[in-house]
Each structure stands twice: as C-alpha cells, then as structure tokens.
PDB file of C-alpha atoms and ligand atoms in Angstrom:
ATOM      1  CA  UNK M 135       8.902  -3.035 -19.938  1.00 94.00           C
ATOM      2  CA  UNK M 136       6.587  -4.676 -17.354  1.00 96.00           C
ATOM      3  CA  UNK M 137       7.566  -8.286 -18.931  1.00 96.00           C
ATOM      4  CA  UNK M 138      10.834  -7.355 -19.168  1.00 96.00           C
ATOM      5  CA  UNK M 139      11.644  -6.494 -15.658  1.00 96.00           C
ATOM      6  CA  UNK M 140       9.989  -9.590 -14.433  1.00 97.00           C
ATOM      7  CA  UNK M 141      12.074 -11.975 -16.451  1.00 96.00           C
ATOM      8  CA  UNK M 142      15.184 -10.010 -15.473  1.00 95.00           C
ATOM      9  CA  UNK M 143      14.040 -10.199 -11.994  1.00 96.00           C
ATOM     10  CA  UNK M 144      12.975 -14.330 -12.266  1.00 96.00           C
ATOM     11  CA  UNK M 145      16.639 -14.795 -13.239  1.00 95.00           C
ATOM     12  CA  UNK M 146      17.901 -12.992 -10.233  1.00 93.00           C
ATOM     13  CA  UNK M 147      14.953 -15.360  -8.038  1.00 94.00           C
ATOM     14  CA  UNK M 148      13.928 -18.195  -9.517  1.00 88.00           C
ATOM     15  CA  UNK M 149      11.079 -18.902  -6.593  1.00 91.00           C
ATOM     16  CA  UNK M 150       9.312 -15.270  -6.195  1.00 96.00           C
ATOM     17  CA  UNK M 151       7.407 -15.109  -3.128  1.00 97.00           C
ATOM     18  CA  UNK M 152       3.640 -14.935  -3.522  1.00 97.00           C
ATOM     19  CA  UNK M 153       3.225 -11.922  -0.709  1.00 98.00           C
ATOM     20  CA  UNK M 154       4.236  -8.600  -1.235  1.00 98.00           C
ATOM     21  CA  UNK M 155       3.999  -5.342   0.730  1.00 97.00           C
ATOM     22  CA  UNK M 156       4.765  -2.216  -0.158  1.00 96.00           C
ATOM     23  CA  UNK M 157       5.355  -0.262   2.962  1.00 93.00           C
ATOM     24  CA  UNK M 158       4.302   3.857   3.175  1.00 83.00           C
ATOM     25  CA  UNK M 159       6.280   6.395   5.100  1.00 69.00           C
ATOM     26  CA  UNK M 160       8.346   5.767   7.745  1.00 79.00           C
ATOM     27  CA  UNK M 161       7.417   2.588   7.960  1.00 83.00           C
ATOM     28  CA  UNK M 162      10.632   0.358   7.579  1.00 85.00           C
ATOM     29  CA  UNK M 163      10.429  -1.094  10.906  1.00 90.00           C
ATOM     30  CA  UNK M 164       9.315  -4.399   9.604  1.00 95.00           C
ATOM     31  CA  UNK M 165      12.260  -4.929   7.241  1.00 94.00           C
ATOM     32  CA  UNK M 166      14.304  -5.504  10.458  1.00 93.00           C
ATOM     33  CA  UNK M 167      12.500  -7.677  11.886  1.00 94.00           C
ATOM     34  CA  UNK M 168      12.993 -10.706   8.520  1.00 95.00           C
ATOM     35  CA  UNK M 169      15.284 -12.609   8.018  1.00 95.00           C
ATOM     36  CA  UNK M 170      17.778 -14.249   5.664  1.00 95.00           C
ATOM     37  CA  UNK M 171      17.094 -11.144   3.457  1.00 95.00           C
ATOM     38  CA  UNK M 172      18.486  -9.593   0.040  1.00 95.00           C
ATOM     39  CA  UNK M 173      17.930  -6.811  -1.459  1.00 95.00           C
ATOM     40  CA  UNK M 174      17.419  -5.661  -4.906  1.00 95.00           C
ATOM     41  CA  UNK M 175      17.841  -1.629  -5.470  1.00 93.00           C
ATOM     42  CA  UNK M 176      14.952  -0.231  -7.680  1.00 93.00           C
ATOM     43  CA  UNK M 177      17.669   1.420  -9.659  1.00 90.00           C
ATOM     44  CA  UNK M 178      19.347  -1.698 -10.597  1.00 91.00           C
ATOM     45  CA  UNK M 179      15.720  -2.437 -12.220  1.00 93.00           C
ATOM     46  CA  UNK M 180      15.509  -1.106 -15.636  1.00 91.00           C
ATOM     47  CA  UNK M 181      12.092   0.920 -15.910  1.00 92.00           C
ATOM     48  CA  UNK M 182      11.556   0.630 -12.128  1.00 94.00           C
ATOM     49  CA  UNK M 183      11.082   4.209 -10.718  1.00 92.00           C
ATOM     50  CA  UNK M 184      12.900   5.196  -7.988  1.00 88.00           C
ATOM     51  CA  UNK M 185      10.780   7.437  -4.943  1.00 84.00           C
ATOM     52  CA  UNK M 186      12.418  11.292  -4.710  1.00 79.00           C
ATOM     53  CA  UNK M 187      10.813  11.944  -1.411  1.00 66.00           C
ATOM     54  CA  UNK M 188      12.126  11.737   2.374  1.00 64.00           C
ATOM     55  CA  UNK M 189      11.258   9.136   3.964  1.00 55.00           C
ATOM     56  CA  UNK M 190      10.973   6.680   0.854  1.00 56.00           C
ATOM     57  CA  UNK M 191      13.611   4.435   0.403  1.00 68.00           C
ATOM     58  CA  UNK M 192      14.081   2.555  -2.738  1.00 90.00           C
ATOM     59  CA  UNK M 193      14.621  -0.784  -2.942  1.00 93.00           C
ATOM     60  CA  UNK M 194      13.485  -4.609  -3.299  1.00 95.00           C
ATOM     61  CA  UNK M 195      13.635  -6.602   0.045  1.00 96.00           C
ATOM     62  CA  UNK M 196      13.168 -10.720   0.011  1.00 97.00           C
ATOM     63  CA  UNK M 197      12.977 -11.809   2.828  1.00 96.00           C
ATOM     64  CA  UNK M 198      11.349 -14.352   5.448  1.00 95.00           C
ATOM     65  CA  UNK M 199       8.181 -13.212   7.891  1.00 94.00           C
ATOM     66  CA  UNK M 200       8.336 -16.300  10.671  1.00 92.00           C
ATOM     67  CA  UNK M 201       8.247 -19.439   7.895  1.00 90.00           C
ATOM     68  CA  UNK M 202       6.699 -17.062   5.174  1.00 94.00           C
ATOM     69  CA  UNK M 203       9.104 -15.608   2.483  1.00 95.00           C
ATOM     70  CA  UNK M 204       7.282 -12.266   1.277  1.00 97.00           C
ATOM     71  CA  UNK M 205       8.357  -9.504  -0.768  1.00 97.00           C
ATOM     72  CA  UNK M 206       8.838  -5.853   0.452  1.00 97.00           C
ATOM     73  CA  UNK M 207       8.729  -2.845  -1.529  1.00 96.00           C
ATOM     74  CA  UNK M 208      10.298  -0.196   0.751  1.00 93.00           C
ATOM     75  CA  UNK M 209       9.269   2.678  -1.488  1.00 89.00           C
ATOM     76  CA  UNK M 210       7.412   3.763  -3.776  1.00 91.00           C
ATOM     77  CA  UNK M 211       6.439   6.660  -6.530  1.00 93.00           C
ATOM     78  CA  UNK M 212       2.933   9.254  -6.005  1.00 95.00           C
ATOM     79  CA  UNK M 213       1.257  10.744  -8.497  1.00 97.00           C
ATOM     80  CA  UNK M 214       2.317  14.094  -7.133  1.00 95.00           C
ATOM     81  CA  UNK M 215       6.094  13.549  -7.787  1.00 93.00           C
ATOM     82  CA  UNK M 216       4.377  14.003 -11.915  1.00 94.00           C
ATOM     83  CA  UNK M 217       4.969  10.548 -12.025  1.00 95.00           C
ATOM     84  CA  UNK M 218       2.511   8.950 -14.618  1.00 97.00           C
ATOM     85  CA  UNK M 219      -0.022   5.904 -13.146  1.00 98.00           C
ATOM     86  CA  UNK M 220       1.853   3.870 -15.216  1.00 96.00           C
ATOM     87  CA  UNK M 221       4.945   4.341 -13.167  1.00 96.00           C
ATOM     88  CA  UNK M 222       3.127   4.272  -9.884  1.00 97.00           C
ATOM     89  CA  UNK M 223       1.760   1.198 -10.954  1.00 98.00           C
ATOM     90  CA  UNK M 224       5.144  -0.371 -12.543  1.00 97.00           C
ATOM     91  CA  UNK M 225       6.498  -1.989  -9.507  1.00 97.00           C
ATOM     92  CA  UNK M 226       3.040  -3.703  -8.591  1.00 98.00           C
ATOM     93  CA  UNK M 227       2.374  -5.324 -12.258  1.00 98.00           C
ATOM     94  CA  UNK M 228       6.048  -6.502 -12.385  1.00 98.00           C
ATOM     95  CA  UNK M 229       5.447  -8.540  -8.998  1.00 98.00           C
ATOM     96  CA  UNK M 230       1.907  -9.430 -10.902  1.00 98.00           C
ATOM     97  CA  UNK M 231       3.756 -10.918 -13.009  1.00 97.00           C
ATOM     98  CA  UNK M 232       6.080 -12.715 -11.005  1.00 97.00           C
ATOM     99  CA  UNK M 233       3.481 -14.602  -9.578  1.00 97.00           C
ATOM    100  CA  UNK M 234       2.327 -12.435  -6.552  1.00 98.00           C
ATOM    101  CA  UNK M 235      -1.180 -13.382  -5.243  1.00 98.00           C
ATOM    102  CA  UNK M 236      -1.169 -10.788  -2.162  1.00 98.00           C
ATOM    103  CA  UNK M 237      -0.479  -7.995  -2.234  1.00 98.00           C
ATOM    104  CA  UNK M 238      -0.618  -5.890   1.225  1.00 98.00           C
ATOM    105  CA  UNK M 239      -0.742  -1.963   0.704  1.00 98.00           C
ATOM    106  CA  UNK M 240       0.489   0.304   3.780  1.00 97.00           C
ATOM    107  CA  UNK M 241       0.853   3.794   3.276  1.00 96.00           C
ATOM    108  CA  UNK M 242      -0.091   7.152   6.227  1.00 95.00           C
ATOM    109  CA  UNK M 243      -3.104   8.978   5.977  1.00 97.00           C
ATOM    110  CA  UNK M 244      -5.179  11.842   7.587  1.00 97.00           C
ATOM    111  CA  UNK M 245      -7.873  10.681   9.774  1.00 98.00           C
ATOM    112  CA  UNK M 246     -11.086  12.102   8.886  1.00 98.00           C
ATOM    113  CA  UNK M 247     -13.530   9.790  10.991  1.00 98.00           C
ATOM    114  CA  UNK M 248     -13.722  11.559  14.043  1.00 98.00           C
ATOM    115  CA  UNK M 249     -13.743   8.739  16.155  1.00 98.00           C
ATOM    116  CA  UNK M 250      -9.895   8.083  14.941  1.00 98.00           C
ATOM    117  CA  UNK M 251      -6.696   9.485  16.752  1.00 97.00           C
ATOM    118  CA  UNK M 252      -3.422   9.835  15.416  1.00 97.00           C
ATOM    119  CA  UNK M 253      -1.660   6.814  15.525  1.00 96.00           C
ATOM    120  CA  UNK M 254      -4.419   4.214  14.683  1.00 97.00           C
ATOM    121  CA  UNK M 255      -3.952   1.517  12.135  1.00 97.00           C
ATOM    122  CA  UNK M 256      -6.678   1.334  10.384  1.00 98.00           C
ATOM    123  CA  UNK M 257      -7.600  -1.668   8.143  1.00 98.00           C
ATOM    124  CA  UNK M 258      -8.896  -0.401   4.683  1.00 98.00           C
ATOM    125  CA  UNK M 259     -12.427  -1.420   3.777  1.00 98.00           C
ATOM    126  CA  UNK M 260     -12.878   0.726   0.118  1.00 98.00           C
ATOM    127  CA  UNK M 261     -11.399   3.614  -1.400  1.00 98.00           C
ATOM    128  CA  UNK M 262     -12.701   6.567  -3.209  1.00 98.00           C
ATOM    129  CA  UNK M 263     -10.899   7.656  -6.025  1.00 98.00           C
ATOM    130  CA  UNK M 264     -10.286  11.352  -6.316  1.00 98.00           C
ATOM    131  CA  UNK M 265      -6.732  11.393  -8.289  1.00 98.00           C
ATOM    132  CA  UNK M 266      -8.117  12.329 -11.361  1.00 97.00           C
ATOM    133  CA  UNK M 267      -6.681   9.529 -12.646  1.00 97.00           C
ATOM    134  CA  UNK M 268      -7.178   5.414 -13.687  1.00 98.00           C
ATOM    135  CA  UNK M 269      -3.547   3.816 -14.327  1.00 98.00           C
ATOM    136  CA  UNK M 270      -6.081   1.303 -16.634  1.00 98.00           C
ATOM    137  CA  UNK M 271      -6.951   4.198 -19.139  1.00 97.00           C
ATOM    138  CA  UNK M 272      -5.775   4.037 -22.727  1.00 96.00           C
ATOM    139  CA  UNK M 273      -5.178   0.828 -24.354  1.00 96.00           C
ATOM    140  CA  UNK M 274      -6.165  -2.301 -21.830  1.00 97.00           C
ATOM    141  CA  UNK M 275      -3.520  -4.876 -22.444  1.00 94.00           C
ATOM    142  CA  UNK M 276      -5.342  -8.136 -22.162  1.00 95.00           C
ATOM    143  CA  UNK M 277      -2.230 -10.108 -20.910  1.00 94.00           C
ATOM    144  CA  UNK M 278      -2.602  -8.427 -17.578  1.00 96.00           C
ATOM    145  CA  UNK M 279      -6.145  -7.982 -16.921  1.00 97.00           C
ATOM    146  CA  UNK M 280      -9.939  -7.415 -18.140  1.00 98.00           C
ATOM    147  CA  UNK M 281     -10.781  -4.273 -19.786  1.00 98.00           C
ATOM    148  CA  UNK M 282     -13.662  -3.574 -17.123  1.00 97.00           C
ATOM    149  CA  UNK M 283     -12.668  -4.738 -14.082  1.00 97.00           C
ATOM    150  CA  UNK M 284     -14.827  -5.593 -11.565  1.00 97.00           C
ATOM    151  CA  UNK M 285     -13.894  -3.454  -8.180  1.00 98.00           C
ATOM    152  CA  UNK M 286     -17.140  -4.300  -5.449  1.00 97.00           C
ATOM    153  CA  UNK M 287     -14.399  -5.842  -3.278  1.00 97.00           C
ATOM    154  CA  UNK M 288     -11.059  -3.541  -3.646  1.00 98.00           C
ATOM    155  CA  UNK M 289     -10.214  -4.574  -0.617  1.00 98.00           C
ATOM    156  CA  UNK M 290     -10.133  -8.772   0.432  1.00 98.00           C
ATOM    157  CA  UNK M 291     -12.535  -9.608   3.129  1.00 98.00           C
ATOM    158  CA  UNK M 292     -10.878 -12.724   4.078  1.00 97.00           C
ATOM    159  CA  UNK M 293      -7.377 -10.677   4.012  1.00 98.00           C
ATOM    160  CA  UNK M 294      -9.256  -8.195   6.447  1.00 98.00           C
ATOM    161  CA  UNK M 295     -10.283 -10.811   8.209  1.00 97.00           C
ATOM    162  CA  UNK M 296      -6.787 -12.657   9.557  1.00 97.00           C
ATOM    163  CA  UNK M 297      -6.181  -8.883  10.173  1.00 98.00           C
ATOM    164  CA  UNK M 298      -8.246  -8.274  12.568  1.00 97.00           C
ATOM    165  CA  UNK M 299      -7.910 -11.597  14.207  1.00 97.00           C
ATOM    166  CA  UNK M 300      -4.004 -10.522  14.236  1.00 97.00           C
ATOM    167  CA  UNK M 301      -4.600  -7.316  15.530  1.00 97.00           C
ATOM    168  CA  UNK M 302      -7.270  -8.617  18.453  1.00 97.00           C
ATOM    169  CA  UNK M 303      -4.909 -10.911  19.634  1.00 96.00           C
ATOM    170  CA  UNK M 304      -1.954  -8.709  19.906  1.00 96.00           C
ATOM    171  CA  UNK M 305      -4.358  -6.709  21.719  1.00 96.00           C
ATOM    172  CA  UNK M 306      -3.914  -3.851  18.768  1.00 96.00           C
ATOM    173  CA  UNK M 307      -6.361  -1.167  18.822  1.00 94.00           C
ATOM    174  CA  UNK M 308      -7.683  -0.568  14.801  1.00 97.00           C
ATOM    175  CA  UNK M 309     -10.465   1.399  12.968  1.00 98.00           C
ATOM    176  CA  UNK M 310     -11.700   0.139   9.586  1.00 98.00           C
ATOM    177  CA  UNK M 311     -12.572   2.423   6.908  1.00 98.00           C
ATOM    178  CA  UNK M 312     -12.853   4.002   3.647  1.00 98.00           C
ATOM    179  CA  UNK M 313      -9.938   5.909   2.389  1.00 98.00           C
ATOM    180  CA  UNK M 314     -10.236   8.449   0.141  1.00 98.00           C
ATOM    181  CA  UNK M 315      -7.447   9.034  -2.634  1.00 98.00           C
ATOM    182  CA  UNK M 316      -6.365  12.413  -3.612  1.00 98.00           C
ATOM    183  CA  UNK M 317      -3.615  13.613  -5.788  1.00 98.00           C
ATOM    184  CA  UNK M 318      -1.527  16.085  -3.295  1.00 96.00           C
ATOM    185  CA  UNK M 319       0.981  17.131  -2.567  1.00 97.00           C
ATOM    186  CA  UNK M 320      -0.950  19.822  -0.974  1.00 98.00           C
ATOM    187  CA  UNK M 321      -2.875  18.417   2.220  1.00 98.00           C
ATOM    188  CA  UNK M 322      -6.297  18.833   1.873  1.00 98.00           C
ATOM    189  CA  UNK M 323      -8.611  22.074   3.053  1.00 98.00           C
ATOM    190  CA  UNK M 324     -10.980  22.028   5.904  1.00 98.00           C
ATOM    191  CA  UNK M 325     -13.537  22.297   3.302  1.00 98.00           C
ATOM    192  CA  UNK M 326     -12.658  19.418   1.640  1.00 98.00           C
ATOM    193  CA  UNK M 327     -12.156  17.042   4.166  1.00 98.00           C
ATOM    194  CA  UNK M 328     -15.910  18.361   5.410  1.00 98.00           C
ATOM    195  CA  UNK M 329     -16.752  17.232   1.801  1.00 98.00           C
ATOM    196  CA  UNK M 330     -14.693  13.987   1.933  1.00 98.00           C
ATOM    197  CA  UNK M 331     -16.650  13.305   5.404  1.00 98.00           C
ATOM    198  CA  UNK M 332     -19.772  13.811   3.813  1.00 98.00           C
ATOM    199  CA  UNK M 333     -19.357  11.415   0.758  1.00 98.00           C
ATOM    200  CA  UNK M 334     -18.090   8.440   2.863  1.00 98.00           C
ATOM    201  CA  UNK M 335     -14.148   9.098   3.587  1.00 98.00           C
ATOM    202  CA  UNK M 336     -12.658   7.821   6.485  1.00 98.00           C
ATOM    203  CA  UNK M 337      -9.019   8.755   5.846  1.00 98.00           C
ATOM    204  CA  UNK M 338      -7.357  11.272   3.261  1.00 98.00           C
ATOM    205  CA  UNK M 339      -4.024   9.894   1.721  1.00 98.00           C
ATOM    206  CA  UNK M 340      -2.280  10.491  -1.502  1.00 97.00           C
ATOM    207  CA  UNK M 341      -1.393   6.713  -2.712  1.00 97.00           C
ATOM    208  CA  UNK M 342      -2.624   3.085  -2.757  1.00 98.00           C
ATOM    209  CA  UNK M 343      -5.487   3.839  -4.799  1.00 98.00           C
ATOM    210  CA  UNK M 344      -3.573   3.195  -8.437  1.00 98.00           C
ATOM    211  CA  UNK M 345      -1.615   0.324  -6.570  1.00 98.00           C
ATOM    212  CA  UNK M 346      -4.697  -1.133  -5.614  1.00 98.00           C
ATOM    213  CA  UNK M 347      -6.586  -0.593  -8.939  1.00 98.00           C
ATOM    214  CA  UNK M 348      -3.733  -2.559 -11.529  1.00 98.00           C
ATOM    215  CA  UNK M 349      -3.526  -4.956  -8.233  1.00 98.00           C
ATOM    216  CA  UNK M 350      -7.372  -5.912  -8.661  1.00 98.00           C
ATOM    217  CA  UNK M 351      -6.864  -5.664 -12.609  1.00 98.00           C
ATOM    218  CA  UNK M 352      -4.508  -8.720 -12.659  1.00 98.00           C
ATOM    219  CA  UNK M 353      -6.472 -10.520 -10.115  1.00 98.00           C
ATOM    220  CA  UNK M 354      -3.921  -9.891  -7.020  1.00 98.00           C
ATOM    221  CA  UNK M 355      -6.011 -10.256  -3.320  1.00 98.00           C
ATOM    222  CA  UNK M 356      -5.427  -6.847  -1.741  1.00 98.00           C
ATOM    223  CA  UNK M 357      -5.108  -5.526   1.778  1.00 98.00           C
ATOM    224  CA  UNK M 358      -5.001  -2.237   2.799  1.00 98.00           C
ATOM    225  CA  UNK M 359      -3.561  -0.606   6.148  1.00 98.00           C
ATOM    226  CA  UNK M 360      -3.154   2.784   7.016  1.00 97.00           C
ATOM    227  CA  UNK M 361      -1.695   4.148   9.987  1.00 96.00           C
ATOM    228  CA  UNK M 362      -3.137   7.430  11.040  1.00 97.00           C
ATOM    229  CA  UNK M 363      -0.119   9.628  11.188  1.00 96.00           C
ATOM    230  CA  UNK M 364      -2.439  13.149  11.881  1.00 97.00           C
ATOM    231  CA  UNK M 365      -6.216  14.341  11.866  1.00 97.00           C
ATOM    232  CA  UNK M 366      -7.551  15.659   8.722  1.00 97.00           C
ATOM    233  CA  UNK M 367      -7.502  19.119   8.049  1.00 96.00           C
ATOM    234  CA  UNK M 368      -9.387  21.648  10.494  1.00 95.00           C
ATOM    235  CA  UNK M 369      -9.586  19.039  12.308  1.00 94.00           C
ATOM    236  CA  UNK M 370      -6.080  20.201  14.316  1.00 93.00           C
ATOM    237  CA  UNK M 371      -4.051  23.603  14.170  1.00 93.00           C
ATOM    238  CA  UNK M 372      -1.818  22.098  10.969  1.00 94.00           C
ATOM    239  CA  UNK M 373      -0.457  18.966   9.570  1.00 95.00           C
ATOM    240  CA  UNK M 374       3.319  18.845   8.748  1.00 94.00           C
ATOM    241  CA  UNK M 375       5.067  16.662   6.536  1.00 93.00           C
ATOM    242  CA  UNK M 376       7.718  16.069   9.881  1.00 93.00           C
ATOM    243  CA  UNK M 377       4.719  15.035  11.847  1.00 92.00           C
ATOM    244  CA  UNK M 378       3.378  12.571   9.217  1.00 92.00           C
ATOM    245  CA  UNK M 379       6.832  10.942   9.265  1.00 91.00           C
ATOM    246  CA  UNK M 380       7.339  10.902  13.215  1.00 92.00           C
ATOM    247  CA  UNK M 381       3.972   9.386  13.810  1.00 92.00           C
ATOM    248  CA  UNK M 382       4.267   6.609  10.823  1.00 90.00           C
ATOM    249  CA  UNK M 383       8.057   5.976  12.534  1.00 90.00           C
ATOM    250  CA  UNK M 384       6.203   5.778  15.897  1.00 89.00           C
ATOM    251  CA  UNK M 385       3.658   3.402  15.076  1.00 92.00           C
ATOM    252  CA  UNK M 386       6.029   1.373  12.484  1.00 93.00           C
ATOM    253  CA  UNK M 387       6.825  -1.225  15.223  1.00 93.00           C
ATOM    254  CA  UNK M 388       3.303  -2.363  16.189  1.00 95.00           C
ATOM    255  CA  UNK M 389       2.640  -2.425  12.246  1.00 96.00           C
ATOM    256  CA  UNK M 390       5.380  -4.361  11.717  1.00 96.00           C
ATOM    257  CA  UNK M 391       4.075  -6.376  14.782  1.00 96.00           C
ATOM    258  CA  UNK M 392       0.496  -6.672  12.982  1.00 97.00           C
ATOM    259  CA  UNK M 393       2.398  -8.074   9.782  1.00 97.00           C
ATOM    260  CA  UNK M 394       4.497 -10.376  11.676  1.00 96.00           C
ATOM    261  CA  UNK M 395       1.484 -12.492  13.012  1.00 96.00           C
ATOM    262  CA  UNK M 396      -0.625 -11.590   9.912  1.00 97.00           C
ATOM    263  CA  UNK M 397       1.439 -13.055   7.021  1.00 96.00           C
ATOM    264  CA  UNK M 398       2.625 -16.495   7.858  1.00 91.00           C
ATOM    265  CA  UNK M 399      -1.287 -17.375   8.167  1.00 91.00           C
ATOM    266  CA  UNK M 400      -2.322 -16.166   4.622  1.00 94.00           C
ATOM    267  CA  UNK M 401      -2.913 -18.832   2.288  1.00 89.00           C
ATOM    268  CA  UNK M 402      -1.581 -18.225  -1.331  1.00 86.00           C
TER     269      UNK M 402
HETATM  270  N1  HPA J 630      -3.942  14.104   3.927  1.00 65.70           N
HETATM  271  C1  HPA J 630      -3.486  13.433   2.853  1.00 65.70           C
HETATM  272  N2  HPA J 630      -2.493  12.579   2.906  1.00 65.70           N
HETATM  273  C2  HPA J 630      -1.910  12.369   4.093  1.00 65.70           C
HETATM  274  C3  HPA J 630      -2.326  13.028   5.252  1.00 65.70           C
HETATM  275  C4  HPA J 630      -3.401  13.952   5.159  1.00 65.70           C
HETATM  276  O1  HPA J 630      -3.838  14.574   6.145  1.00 65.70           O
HETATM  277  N3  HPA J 630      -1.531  12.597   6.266  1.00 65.70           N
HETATM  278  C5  HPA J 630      -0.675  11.687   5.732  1.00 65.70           C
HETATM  279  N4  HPA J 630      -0.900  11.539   4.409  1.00 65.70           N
END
C-alpha cells in the first residue's frame, strides 16, 4: 500500500520535493505563508488515513518556502485515535519513498523542564519512547529499512543546528530537549510527569515518536520542534485540550517564521 500510494502520488508530481513537514496542532500558520501551492486531500490517497481530531486538518500541501519547494503534511493520525503504528507511520514512508531526505516533525507538548514556559519552541534533541509501541515490529521489510536500526542520533545535529542559527537570528527564544512519547489521550498525572522528570523528559507529547522512528528506519534526516502549548501536569491547576490549541495557534506564526528562514538553507 506504501508503494502504491507513492507511485499514484509520483504521477500526480513528477518532481517530489525532498523536505517535508508535518505540522502538529494548530499550527497551519505556515501553509499561508508558501506559495504557488496545491493541495492533495489525504482522502483522495488510497490507504492514507485521515486525522478525526479538532484541530487536524487533512491534507497534502506542495508548496514553495522562499526558493525551496517542501512538502506539508497538515495533519496527521495518533496512536490514541486506535490507529495502528502502521497508519501513523503511512504518510511518512510514502514521502520515504518519494524521495524525501528531511523530514521536519512539529507537533505541541507539555513542558516538563521547569525552566520552560508555555509558548516556547523547543528544538528536539532525543525522545523517549513510552507508547508501548515500535511501528518496526513484526516482519521488517528490507525495501524500506534495516531490521535493527541504529537510533544514537534520532534527531539531526546539523538539522538542529541551522535551527538554532534561524531561531538566534530572528531573535527567537528556544529550549532544547528530550521529549518523551506517551500514548494518551489522557494527559499525564503529576506523578508521572515527576517520573518522566526523573528519567530525562523534557516535554510530554503524544506523537512524533513513531514518525520519527520509520523516518530514521529509511534513512530520512529528522528534526524535531515542539512548541510548548502548557506546563506538564501539577505543574499548573489543569491542562485543557482548548488551551493546547490556543497556545499552538498563538505561537504558529513565529514557528512558521522559524521554518521560513530554516528551510531554504537545508541542503538535500
Ligand atoms: N501532555 C501530553 N501531550 C501534550 C501535552 C501534555 O501536557 N500538551 C500538549 N500535548
């Protein structure tokens, strides 16, 4: 199905762009700002899921950052909707496929390093899985990847490198950290983000990780941003789903600023 979807997808664009992002909550503010776009509905894709929460849209967008052409997923599927890694996954081994060598990761997260405030972007550095779940187990297919992949650098250095450059110039304020992937929907406990603290999380969030995991598998560079939408549990009164949406939606534009500068300097 993965093979399948790619060549249907090569016919529609002969020349796929080698950048991709796939954008988190909220945080569509960066579609506006390409240009000479088109877009390509996830339901016109046949096995592509489509996302069945607020917030996500669902679609394709081709389009060109400053002289860059990239590729935006606005959208996608979470574990938590019961959708299976293979379907969180489909999306990013389809653009694998078509030829994408960078793939940039955004998604919102709860900020569990104290020193964080809502509303940071904060520039991934590792993740810790906690889904439960490896969209590589069962059967390895060998067209797309090594059975064993090797994961000491999830997360590009060089990649994380232009980003902070970007984000210094634009006079950005950032963290960089490790975000720690759980499977939701439920946000976390007090007691578990005092665990999460403990083993090494920075942020709590409830996607990228299988993204970033087939990403690495077919030998895609990865970068990883999240933007900070509340503090971690117990570490304020509550966290809502509303204010996890208004602060991604607030902070899209200086994201989409971040990408803007970031992209057209990325050599694929
Ligand atoms: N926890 C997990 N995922 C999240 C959070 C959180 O606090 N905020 C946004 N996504």
């Amino acid at each position: 199905m993965i093979a399948e979807a790619a060549r249907g997808l090569a016919q529609l664009v002969p020349d796929w762009p080698r950048i991709a992002i796939v954008l988190g909550s909220a945080q569509a503010a960066f579609i506006e700002s390409l240009n000479n776009t088109r877009e390509i509905p996830y339901g016109q894709i046949p096995g592509w899921p489509s996302p069945s929460v607020p917030g996500h849209a669902g679609k394709i967008i081709l389009g060109e950052c400053g002289a860059r052409r990239v590729c935006v997923l606005a959208g996608r599927v979470h574990l938590y909707e019961g959708r299976t890694p293979q379907e969180v996954t489909f999306g990013v081994r389809v653009l694998g496929k078509l030829g994408t060598r960078v793939l940039v990761l955004t998604n919102a997260a709860g900020g569990i390093n104290p020193s964080y405030s809502p509303g940071l972007l904060v520039l991934l550095t590792d993740h810790i899985n906690l889904q439960g779940q490896n969209p590589l187990a069962g059967p390895n297919d060998g067209t797309l990847g090594p059975r064993f992949p090797d994961m000491t650098e999830a997360y590009d250095r060089r990649l994380r490198d232009q980003a902070r450059s970007a984000a210094l110039e634009l006079g950005l304020g950032f963290g960089e950290g490790v975000y720690a992937g759980l499977l939701g929907p439920s946000f976390e406990t007090p007691a578990e983000i005092r665990y999460l603290r403990t083993i090494g999380a920075d942020l709590a969030g409830m996607s990228t990780v299988p993204e970033t995991i087939a990403a690495r598998h077919m030998g895609m560079r990865v970068l990883g941003i999240s933007t900070v939408t509340n503090m971690a549990a117990g570490m304020q009164s509550e966290i809502t789903h509303d204010e996890v949406l208004a602060t991604g939606k607030a902070r899209a534009r200086d994201l989409s600023r971040l990408l803007e500068a970031l992209l057209p300097r990325i050599e694929v």
